[in-house]
CSV table of C-alpha atoms in Angstrom, one decimal:
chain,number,residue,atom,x,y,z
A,105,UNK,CA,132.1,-7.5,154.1
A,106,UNK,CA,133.0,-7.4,157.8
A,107,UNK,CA,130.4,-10.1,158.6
A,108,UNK,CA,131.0,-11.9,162.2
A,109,UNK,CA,132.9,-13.7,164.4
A,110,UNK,CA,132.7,-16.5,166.9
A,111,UNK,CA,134.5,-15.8,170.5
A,112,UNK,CA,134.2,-18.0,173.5
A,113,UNK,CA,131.4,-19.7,172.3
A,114,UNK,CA,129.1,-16.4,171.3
A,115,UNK,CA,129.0,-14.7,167.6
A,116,UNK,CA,129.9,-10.8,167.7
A,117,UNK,CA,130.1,-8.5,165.0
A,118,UNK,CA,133.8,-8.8,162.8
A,119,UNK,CA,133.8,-5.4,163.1
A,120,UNK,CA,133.8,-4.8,166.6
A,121,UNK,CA,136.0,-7.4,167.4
A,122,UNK,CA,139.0,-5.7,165.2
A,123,UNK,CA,138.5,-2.9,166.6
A,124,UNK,CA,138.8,-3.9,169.9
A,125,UNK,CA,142.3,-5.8,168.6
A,126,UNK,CA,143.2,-2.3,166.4
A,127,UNK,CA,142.7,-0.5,170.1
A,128,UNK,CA,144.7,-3.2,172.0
A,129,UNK,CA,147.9,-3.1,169.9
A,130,UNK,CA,147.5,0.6,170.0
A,131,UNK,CA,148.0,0.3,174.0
A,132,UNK,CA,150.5,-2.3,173.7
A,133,UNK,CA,152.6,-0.6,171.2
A,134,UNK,CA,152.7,3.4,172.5
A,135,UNK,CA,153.1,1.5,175.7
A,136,UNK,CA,156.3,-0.5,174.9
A,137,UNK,CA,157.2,2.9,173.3
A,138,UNK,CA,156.7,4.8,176.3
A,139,UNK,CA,159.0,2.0,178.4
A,140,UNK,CA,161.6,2.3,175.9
A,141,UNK,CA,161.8,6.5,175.7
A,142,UNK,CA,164.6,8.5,174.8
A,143,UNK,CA,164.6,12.1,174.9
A,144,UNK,CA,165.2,12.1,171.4
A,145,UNK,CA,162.3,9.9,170.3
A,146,UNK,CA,158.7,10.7,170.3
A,147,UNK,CA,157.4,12.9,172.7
A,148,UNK,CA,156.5,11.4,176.2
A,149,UNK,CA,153.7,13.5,176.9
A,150,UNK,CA,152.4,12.8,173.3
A,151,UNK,CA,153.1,8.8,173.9
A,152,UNK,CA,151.1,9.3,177.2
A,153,UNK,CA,148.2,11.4,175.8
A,154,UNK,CA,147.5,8.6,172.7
A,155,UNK,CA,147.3,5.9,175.3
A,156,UNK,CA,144.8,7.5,176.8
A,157,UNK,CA,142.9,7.9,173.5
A,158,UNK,CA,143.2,4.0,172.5
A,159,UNK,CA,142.5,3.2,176.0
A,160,UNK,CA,139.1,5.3,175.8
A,161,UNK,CA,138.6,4.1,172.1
A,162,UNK,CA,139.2,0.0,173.6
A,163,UNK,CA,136.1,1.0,176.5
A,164,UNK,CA,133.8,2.4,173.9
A,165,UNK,CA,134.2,0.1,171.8
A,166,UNK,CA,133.4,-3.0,174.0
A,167,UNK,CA,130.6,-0.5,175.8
A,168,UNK,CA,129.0,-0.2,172.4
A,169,UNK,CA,129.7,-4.5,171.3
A,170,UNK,CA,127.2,-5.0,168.5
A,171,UNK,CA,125.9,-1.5,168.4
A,172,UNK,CA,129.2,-0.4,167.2
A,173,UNK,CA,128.9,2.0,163.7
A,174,UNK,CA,131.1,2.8,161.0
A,175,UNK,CA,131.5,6.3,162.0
A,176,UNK,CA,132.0,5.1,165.4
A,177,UNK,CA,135.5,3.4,163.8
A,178,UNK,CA,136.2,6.6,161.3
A,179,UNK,CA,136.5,8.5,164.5
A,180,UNK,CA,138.8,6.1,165.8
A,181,UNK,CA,140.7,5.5,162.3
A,182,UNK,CA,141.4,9.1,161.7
A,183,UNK,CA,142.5,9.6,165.2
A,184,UNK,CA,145.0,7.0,164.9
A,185,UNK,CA,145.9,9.0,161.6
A,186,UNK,CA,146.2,12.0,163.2
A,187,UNK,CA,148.1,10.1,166.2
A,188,UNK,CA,151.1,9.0,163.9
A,189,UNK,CA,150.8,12.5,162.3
A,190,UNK,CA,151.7,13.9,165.9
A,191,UNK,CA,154.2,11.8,166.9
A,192,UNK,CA,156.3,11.9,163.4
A,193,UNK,CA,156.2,15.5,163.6
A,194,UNK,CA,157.2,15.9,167.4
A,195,UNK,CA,160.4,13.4,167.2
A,196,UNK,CA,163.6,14.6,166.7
A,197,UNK,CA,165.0,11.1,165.5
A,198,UNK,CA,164.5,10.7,161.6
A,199,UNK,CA,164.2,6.7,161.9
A,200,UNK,CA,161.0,6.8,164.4
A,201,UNK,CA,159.6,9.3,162.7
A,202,UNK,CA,159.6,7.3,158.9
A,203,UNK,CA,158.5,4.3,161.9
A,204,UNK,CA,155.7,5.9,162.4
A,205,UNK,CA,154.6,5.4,158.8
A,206,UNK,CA,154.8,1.9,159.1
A,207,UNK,CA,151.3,1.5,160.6
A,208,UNK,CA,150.0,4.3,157.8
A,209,UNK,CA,149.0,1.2,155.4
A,210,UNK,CA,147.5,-1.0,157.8
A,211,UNK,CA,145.2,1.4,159.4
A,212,UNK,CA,144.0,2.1,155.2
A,213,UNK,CA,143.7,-1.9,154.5
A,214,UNK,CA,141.5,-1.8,158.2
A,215,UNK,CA,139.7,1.3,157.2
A,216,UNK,CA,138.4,-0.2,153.4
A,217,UNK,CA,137.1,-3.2,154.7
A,218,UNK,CA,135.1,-2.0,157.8
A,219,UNK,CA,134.0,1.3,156.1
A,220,UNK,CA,132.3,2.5,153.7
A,221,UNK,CA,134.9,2.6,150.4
A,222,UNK,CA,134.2,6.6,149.9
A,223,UNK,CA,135.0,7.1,153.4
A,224,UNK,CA,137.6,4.7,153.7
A,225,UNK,CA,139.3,6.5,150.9
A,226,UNK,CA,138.8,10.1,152.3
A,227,UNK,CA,140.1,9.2,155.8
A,228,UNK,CA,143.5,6.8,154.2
A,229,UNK,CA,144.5,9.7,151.6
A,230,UNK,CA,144.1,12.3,153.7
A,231,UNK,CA,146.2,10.8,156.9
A,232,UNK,CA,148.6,9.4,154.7
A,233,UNK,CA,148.9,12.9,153.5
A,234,UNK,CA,148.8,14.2,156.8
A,235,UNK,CA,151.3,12.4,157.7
A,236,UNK,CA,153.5,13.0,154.9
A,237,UNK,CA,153.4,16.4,156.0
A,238,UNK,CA,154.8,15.7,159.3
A,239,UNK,CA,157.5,13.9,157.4
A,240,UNK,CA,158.7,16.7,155.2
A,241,UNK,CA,158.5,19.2,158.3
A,242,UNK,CA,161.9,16.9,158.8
A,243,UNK,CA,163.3,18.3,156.0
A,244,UNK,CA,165.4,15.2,155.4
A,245,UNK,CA,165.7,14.2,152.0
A,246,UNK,CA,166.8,10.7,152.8
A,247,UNK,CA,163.0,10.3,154.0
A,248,UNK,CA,161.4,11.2,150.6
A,249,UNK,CA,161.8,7.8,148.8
A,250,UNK,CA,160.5,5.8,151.6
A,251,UNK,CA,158.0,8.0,152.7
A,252,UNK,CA,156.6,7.9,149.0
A,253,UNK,CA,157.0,4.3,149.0
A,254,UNK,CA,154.4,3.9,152.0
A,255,UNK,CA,152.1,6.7,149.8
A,256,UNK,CA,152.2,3.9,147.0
A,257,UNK,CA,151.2,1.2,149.0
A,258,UNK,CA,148.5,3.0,150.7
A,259,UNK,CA,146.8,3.9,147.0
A,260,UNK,CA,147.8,0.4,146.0
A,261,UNK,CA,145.8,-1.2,149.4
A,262,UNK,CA,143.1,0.8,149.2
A,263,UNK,CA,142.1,0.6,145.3
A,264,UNK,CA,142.8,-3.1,145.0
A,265,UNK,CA,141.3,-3.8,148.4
A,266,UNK,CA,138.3,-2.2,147.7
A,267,UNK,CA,137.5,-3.6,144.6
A,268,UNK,CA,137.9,-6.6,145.9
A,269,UNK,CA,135.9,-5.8,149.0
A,270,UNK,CA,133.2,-4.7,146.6
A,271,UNK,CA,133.0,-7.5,144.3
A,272,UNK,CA,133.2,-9.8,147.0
A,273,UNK,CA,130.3,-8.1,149.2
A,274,UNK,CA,128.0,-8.4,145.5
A,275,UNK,CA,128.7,-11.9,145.1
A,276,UNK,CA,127.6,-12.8,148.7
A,277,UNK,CA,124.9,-11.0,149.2
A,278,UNK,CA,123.0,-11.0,145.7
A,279,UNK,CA,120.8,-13.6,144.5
A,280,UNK,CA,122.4,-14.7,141.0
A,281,UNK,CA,119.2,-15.2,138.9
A,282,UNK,CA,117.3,-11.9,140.0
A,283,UNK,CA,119.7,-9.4,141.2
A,284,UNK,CA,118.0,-9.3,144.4
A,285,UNK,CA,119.5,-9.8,148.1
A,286,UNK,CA,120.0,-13.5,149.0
A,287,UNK,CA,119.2,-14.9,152.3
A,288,UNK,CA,122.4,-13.9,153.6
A,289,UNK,CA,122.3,-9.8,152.1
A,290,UNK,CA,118.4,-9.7,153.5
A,291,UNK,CA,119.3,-11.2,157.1
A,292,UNK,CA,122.5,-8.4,157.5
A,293,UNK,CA,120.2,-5.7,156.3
A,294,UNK,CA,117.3,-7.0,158.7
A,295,UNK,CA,120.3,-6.9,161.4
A,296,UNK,CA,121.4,-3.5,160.1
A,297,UNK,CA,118.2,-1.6,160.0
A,298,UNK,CA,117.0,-3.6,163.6
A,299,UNK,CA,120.1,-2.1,164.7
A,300,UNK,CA,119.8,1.6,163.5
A,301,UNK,CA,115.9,1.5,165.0
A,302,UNK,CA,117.1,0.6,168.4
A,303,UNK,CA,119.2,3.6,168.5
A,304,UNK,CA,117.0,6.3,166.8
A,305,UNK,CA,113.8,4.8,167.4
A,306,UNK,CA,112.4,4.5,163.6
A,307,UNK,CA,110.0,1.5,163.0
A,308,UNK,CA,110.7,-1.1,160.9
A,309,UNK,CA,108.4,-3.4,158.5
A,310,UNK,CA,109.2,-5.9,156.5
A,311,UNK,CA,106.7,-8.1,154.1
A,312,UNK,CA,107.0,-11.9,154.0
A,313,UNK,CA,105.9,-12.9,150.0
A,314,UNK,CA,105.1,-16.6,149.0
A,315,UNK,CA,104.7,-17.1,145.5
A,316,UNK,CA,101.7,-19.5,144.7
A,317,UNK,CA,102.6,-20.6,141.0
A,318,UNK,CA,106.0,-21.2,140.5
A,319,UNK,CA,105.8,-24.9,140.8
A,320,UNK,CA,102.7,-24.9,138.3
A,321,UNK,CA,104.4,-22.4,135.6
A,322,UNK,CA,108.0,-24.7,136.0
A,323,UNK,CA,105.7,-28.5,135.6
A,324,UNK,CA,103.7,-26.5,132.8
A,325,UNK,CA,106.1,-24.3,131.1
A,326,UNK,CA,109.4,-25.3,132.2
A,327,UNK,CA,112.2,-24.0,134.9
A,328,UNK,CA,113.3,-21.4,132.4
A,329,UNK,CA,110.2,-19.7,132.5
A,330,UNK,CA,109.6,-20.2,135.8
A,331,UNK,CA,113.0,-17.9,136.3
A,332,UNK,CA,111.6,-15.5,134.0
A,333,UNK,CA,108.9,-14.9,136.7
A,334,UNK,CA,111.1,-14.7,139.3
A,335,UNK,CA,113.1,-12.1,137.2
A,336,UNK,CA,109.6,-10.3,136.7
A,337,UNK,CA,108.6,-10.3,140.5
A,338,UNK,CA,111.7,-8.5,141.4
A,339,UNK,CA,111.2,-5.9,138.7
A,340,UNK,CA,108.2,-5.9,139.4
A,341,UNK,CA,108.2,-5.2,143.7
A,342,UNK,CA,111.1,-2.7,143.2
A,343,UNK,CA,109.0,-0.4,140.6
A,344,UNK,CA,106.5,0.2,143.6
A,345,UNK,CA,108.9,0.7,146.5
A,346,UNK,CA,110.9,4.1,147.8
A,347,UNK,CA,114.2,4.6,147.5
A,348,UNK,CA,116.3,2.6,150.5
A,349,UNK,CA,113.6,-0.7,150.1
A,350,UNK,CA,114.8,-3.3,149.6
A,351,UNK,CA,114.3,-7.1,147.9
A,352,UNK,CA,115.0,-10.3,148.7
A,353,UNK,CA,115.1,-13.6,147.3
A,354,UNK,CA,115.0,-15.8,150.9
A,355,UNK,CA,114.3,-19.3,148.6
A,356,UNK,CA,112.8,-20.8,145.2
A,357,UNK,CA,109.8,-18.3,145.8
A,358,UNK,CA,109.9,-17.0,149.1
A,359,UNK,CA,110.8,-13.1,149.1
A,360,UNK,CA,111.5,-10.5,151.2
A,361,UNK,CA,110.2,-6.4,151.6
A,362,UNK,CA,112.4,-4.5,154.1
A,363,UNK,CA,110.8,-1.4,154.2
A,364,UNK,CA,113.1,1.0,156.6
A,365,UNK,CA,110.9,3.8,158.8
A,366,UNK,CA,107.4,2.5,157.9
A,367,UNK,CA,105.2,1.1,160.5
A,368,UNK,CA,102.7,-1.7,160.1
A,369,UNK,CA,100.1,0.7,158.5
A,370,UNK,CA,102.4,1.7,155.8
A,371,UNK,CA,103.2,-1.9,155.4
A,372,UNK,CA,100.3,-2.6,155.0
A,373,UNK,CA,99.4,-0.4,152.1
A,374,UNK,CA,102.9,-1.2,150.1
A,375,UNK,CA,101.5,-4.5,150.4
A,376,UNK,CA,98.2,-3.8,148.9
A,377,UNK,CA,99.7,-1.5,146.0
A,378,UNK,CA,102.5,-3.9,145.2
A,379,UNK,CA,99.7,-6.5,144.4
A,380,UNK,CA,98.0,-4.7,141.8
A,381,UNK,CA,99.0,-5.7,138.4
A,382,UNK,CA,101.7,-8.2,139.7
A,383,UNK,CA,103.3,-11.0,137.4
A,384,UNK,CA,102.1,-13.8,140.0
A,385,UNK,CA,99.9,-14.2,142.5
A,386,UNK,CA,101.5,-14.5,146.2
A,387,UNK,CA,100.3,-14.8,149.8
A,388,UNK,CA,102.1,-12.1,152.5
A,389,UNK,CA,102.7,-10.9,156.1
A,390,UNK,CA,103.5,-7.8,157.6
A,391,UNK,CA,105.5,-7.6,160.9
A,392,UNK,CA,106.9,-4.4,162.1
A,393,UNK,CA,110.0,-4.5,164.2
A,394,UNK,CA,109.5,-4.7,168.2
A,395,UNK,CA,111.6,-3.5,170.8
A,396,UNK,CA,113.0,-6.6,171.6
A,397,UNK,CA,113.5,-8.6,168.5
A,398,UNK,CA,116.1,-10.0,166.6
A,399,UNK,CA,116.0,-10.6,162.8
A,400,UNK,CA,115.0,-14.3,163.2
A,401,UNK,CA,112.2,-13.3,165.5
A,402,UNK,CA,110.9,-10.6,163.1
A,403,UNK,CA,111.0,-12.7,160.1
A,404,UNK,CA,109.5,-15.1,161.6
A,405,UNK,CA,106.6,-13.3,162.6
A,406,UNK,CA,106.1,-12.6,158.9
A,407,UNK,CA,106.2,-15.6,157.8
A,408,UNK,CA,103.7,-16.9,160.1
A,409,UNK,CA,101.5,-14.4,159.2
A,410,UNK,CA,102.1,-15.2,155.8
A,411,UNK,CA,100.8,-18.3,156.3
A,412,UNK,CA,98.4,-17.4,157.9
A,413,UNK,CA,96.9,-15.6,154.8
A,414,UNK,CA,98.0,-18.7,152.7
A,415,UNK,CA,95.9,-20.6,154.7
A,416,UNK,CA,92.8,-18.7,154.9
A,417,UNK,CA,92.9,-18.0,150.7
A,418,UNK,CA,93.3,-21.8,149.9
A,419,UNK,CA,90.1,-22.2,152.6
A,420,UNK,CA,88.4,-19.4,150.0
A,421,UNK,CA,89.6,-21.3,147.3
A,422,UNK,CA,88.1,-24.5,148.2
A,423,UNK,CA,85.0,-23.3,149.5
């Protein structure tokens, strides 16, 4: 649940700022290395090569700012993986090289939160493993208990992290009473998908639904029905859309379609079809993505449209 952070004033992803901090202490680190060489420590030309890397990884990563992707930071994960691998098996000392291993855990605990857990797991077993190669190439059997120690705590990090990771991201981005996305889950997939179509260039819909009877059915019928229709709607909108829609439940009976590579025309027609044989009656409007917006601006192009419609049915109705 990376989610975002306020610096100087201005809001940037939580993601990119770590790893713009994971990159710095990289410099700072290999470079207070590098001032503090021995001949029989890690090699130089190693020490010097890595800076490089973070120092390369530190100006993508602030080129990219916002636009910064997971796989963007697995690249830069398993390198740093691969980095301690390097250096623990180039050192003759045994002491730096089991140092090494001390950053193994902290780059898994970074790696569940910011990635996806199946990929977080892949990249922290496999460099820990990595780099418990590099440890027994040593062939010191003083390193074995500690270097199975920092094995235990990367397993241990990673399980229990993600868990928590993963119950954490369901409780703050799903709507309790329907299982649906919440405001929160629908703006950070709005901001996700607006994200992904300004790299690749796929269009983006969404549908803005009001629901024009639940204050009727909850005076008539009581709140707990009224929930049950709720319940029904979401069933109800997700048994007509593709895989990779999505729902959400933006208020009491406002809702939200994100529909990821259709344009307005297809839009259009999911809204049509998801009418048909609806639990409630509602009022919607279709905006697809522009260049230039930003989730608020897109959803609130729907909703006036929405409105729009809401307006022109209850001028119907009365006529």
């Amino acid at each position: 649940m990376p989610g975002s952070v306020v610096v100087a004033g201005r809001r940037y992803p939580a993601m990119t700022v770590a790893t713009v901090l994971l990159n710095l202490i990289a410099v700072a680190m290999l470079s207070l290395t590098l001032l503090t060489w021995r001949p029989d420590n890690n090699p130089r030309s190693a020490l010097v090569a890595l800076i490089v890397t973070a120092v390369a990884g530190l100006v993508w990563t602030l080129a990219r700012g916002a636009l910064l992707e997971q796989r963007d930071v697995a690249v830069m994960v398993a390198l740093a993986f691969g980095a301690l691998a390097a250096l623990t098996w180039g050192t003759e000392r045994e002491l730096a090289a089991f140092a090494n291993g001390s950053s193994v855990p902290m780059l898994s605990v970074f790696a569940v939160w910011f990635l996806a857990i199946g990929l977080a797991r892949v990249i922290a077993y496999v460099g820990t493993a990595v780099w418990g190669l590099a440890i027994a190439s040593h062939a010191d059997e003083t390193l074995l208990v500690p270097a199975v120690t920092v094995a235990v705590q990367v397993v241990v990090a990673t399980e229990v992290l993600g868990r928590l990771r993963a119950r954490l991201d369901q409780l703050a981005r799903t709507d309790e009473l329907t299982g649906a996305l919440n405001r929160r889950g629908a703006h950070a997939l709005v901001t996700q998908q607006l994200t992904r179509r300004a790299r690749l260039g796929t269009p983006l819909t969404v549908l803005a639904l009001d629901v024009d009877d639940l204050r009727a059915v909850n005076n008539r019928d009581g709140h707990p029905a009224g929930d049950a229709m709720l319940r029904a709607i979401v069933d109800h909108l997700r048994s007509g859309l593709r895989p990779g829609d999505e729902v959400g439940r933006l208020g009491g009976d406002e809702f939200l379609v994100v529909l990821p590579g259709a344009d307005h025309g297809v839009g259009d027609v999911v809204a049509r079809r998801l009418a048909e044989g609806a639990p409630a009656s509602w009022s919607v409007g279709v905006a697809e993505a522009r260049a230039d917006d930003d989730p608020a601006a897109l959803l609130a192009r729907a909703d006036a449209r929405m409105y729009e419609r809401k307006q022109a049915r209850r001028g119907l109705d009365q006529a």
